[in-house]
Short mmCIF file of C-alpha atoms in Angstrom, two decimals:
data_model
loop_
_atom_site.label_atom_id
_atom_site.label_comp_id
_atom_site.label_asym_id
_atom_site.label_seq_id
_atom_site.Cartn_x
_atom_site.Cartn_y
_atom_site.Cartn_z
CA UNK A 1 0.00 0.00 0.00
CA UNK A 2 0.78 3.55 -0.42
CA UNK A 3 4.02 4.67 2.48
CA UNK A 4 4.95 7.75 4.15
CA UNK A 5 8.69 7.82 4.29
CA UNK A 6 10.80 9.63 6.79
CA UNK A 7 14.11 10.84 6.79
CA UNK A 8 16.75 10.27 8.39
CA UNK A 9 15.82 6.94 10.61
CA UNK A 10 18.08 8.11 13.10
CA UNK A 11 19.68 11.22 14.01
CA UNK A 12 22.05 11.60 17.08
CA UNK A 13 22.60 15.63 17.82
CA UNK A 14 24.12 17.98 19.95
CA UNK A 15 21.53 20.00 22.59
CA UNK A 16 21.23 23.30 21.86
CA UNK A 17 21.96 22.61 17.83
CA UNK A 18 19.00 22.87 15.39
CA UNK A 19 17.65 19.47 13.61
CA UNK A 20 15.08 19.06 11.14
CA UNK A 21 13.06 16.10 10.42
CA UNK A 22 11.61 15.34 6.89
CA UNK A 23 8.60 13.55 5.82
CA UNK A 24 7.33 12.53 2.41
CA UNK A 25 3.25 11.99 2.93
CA UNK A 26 0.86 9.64 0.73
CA UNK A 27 0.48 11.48 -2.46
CA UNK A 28 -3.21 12.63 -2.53
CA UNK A 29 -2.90 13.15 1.05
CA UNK A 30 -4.07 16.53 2.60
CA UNK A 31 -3.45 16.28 6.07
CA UNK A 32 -0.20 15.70 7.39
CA UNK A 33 0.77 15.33 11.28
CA UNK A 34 3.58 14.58 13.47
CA UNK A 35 3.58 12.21 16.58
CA UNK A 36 5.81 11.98 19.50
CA UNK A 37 6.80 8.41 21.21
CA UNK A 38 9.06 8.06 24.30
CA UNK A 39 10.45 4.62 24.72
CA UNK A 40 7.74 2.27 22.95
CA UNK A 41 5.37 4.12 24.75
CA UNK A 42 2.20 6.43 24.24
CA UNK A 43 1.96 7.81 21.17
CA UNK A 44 1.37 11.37 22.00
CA UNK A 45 0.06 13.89 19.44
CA UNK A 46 1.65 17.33 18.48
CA UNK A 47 0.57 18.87 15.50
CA UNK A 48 -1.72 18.87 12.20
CA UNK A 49 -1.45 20.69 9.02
CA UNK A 50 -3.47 21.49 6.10
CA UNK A 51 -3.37 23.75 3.02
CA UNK A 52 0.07 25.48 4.18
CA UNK A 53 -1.17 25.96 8.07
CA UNK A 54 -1.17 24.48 11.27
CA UNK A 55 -4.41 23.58 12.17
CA UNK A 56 -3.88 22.72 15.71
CA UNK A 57 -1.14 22.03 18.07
CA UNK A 58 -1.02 20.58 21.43
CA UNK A 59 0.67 21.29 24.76
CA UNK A 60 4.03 19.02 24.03
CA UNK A 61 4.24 21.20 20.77
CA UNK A 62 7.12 24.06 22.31
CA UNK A 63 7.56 27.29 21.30
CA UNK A 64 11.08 25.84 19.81
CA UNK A 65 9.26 23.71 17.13
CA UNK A 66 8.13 24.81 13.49
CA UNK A 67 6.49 22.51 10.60
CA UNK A 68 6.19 23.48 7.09
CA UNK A 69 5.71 22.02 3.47
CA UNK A 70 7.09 24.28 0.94
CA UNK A 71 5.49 23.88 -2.32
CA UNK A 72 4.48 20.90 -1.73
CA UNK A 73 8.14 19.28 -0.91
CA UNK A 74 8.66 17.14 2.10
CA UNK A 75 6.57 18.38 5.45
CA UNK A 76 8.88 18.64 7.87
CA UNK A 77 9.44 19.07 11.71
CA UNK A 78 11.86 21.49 12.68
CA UNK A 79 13.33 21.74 16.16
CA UNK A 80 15.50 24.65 17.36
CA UNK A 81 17.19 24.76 19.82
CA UNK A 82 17.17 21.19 20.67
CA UNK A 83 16.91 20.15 24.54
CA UNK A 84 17.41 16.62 26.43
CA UNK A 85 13.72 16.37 26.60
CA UNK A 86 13.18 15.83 22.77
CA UNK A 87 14.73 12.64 22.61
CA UNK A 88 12.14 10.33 20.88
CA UNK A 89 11.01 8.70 18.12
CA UNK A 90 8.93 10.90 16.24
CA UNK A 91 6.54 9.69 13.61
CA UNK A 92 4.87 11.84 10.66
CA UNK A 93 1.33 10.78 9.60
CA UNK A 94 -0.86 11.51 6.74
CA UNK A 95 -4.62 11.22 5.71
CA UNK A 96 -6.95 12.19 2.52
CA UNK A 97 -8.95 14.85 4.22
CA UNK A 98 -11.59 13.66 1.36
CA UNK A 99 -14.55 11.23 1.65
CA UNK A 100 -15.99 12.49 5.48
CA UNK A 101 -15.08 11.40 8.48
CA UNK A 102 -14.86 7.63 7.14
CA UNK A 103 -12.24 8.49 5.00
CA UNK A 104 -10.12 10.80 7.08
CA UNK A 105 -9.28 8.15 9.80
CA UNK A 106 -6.98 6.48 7.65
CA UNK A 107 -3.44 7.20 8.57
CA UNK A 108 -0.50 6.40 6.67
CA UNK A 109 2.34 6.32 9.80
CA UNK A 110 5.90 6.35 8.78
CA UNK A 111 8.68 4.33 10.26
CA UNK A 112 9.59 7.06 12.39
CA UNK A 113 12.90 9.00 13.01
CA UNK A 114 15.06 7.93 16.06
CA UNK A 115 16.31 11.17 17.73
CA UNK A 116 18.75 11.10 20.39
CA UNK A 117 19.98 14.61 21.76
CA UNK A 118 23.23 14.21 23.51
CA UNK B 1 -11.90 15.86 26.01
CA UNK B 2 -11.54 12.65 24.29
CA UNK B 3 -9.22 10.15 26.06
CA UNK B 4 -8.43 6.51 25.63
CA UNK B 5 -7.69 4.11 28.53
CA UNK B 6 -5.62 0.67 28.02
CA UNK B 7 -5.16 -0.61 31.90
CA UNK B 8 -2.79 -3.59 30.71
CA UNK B 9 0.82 -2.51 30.36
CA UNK B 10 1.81 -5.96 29.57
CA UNK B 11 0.41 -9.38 28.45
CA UNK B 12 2.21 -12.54 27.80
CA UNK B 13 0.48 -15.41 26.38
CA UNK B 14 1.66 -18.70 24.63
CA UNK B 15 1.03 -19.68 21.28
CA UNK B 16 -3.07 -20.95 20.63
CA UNK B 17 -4.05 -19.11 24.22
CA UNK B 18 -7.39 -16.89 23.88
CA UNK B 19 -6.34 -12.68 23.44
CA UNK B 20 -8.13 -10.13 25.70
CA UNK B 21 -7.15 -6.21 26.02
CA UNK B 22 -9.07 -3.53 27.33
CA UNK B 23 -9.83 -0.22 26.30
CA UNK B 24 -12.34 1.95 27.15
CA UNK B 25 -12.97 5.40 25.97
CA UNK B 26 -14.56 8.88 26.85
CA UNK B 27 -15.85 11.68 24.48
CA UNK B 28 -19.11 13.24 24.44
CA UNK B 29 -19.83 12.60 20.65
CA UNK B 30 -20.03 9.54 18.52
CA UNK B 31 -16.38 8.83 17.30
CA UNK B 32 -14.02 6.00 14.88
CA UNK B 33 -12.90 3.69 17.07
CA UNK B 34 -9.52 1.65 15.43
CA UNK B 35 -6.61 -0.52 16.95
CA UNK B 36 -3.20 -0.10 15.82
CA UNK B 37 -0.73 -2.56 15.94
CA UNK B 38 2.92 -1.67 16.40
CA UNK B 39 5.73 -4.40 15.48
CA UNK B 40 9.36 -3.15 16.72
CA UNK B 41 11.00 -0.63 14.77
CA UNK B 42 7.70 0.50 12.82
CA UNK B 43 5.28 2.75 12.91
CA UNK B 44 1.22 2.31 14.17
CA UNK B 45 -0.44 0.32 11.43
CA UNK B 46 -3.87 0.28 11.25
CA UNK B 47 -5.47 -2.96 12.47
CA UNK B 48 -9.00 -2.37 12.32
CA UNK B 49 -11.66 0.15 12.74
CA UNK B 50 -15.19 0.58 13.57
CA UNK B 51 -17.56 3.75 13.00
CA UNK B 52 -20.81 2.77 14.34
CA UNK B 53 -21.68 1.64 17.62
CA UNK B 54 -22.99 -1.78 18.30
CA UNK B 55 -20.55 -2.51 15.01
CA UNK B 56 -17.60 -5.40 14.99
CA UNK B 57 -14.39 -5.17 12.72
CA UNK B 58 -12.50 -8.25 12.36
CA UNK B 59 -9.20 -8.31 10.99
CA UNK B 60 -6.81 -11.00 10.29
CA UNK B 61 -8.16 -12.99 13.15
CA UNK B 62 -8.54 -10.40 15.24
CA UNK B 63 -12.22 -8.56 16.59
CA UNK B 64 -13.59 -5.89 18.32
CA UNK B 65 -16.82 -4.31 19.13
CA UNK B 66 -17.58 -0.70 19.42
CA UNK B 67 -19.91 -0.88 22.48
CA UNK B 68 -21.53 2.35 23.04
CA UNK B 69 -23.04 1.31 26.51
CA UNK B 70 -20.00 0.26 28.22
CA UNK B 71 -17.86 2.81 26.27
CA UNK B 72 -15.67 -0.27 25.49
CA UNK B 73 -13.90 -1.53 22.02
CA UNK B 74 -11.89 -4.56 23.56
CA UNK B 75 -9.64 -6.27 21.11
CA UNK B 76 -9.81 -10.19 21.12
CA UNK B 77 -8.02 -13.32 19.42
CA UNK B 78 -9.05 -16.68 19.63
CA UNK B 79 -5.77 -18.71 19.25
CA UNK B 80 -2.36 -15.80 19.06
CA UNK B 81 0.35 -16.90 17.18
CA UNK B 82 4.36 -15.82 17.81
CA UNK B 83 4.15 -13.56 14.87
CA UNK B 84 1.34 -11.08 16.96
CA UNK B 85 3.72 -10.32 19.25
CA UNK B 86 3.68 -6.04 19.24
CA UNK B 87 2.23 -3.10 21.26
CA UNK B 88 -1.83 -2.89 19.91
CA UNK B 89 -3.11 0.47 20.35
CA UNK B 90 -6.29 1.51 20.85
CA UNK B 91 -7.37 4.71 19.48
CA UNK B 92 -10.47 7.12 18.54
CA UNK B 93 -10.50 9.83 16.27
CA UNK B 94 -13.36 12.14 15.52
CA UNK B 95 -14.62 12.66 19.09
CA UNK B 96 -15.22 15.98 20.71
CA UNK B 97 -12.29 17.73 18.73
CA UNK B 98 -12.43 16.78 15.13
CA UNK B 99 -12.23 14.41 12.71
CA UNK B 100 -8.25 15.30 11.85
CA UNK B 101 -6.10 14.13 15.11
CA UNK B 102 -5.78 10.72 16.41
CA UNK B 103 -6.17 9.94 20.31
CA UNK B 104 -4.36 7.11 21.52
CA UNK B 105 -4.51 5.04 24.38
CA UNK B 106 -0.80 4.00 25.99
CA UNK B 107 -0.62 0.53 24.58
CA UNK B 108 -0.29 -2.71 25.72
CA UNK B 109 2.91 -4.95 25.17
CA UNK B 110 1.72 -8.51 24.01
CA UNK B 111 4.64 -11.05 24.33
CA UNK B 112 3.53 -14.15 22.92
CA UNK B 113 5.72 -17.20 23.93
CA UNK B 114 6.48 -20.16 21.35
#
């Protein structure tokens, strides 16, 4: 079936440095979203986006983060300045935003990328 | 708000033993319920979903029925193999928010012994 890809898989960084985390949605997607995990655990939401905006955000979503998707490249996370905290595996997310509420719940998840700041 | 509750951390089973996890939800409207499944070193994928209450999905062996009464959509396998072990994940979306943000529950680790 159709894949969101993330990029990189893994990224080890210094705190205080800026990192950036790229995702490639499902094609005819129109909602995109990033997750947070901690340690295989709960999967804890932090932002949606659609037509060029942030539609919401939630509490875990700091004043330090940023997402975009410039003309219609990869959607990506940005995180600057980077603090012990943000270690995690974050995951990006995308849905049709067509067909109703039927249609909308299904997410594509990517494979997630592994961040580790040292 | 909406919120999903999974009370087991942890289950470990054997191979051909019977598959019970909770979950229970809250949310004032009439929402998707859906389990994900999460093998190591992936991301959620979706296992199955229902929209309408009193509803079952079945996937791949595996059921659940959105049960408006108890608020419940417990996730159930009659014989588990190896190859289910993963973190399931209940979820809702389209609850007193909107229809455009997933609320997951914390997961449950099922270990499944050969």
């Amino acid at each position: 079936g159709p894949k969101v890809l993330q990029i990189p898989s893994h990224q080890i960084i210094d705190m205080g440095q800026m990192v950036t985390l790229n995702c490639d949605p499902v094609s005819n997607h129109l909602y995109f979203y990033w997750y947070k995990q901690i340690l295989g655990q709960q999967m804890e939401f932090l932002v949606n986006f659609y037509n060029g905006k942030v539609m919401e955000k939630s509490k875990l979503f700091k004043d330090q983060f940023s997402v975009e998707r410039p003309d219609g490249s990869y959607f990506t996370l940005k995180i600057q300045p980077t603090a012990l905290e943000d270690s995690a595996v974050y995951f990006c997310a995308s849905s049709p935003g067509t067909g109703g509420l039927l249609a909308n719940s299904d997410y594509t998840f990517g494979s997630g990328t592994r961040l580790l700041v040292i | 708000g909406d919120s999903v509750t999974q009370k087991q951390g942890q289950v470990t089973l054997s191979e051909d033993d019977f598959l019970f996890i909770n979950c229970t939800y809250s949310t004032t409207t009439y929402p998707t319920l859906l389990w994900y499944v999460q093998y190591l070193g992936q991301g959620p994928q979706l296992l199955l979903k229902v929209t309408t209450a009193n509803n079952k999905g079945i996937s791949r062996g595996f059921e659940a029925t959105y049960d408006k009464g108890t608020t419940s959509f417990h996730l159930q396998k009659a014989s588990v193999q190896e190859s289910d072990s993963a973190v399931y994940f209940c979820a809702l979306v389209g609850g007193d928010t909107n229809a455009y943000k997933v609320i997951f529950g914390k997961g449950t680790h099922l270990h499944v012994l050969p």
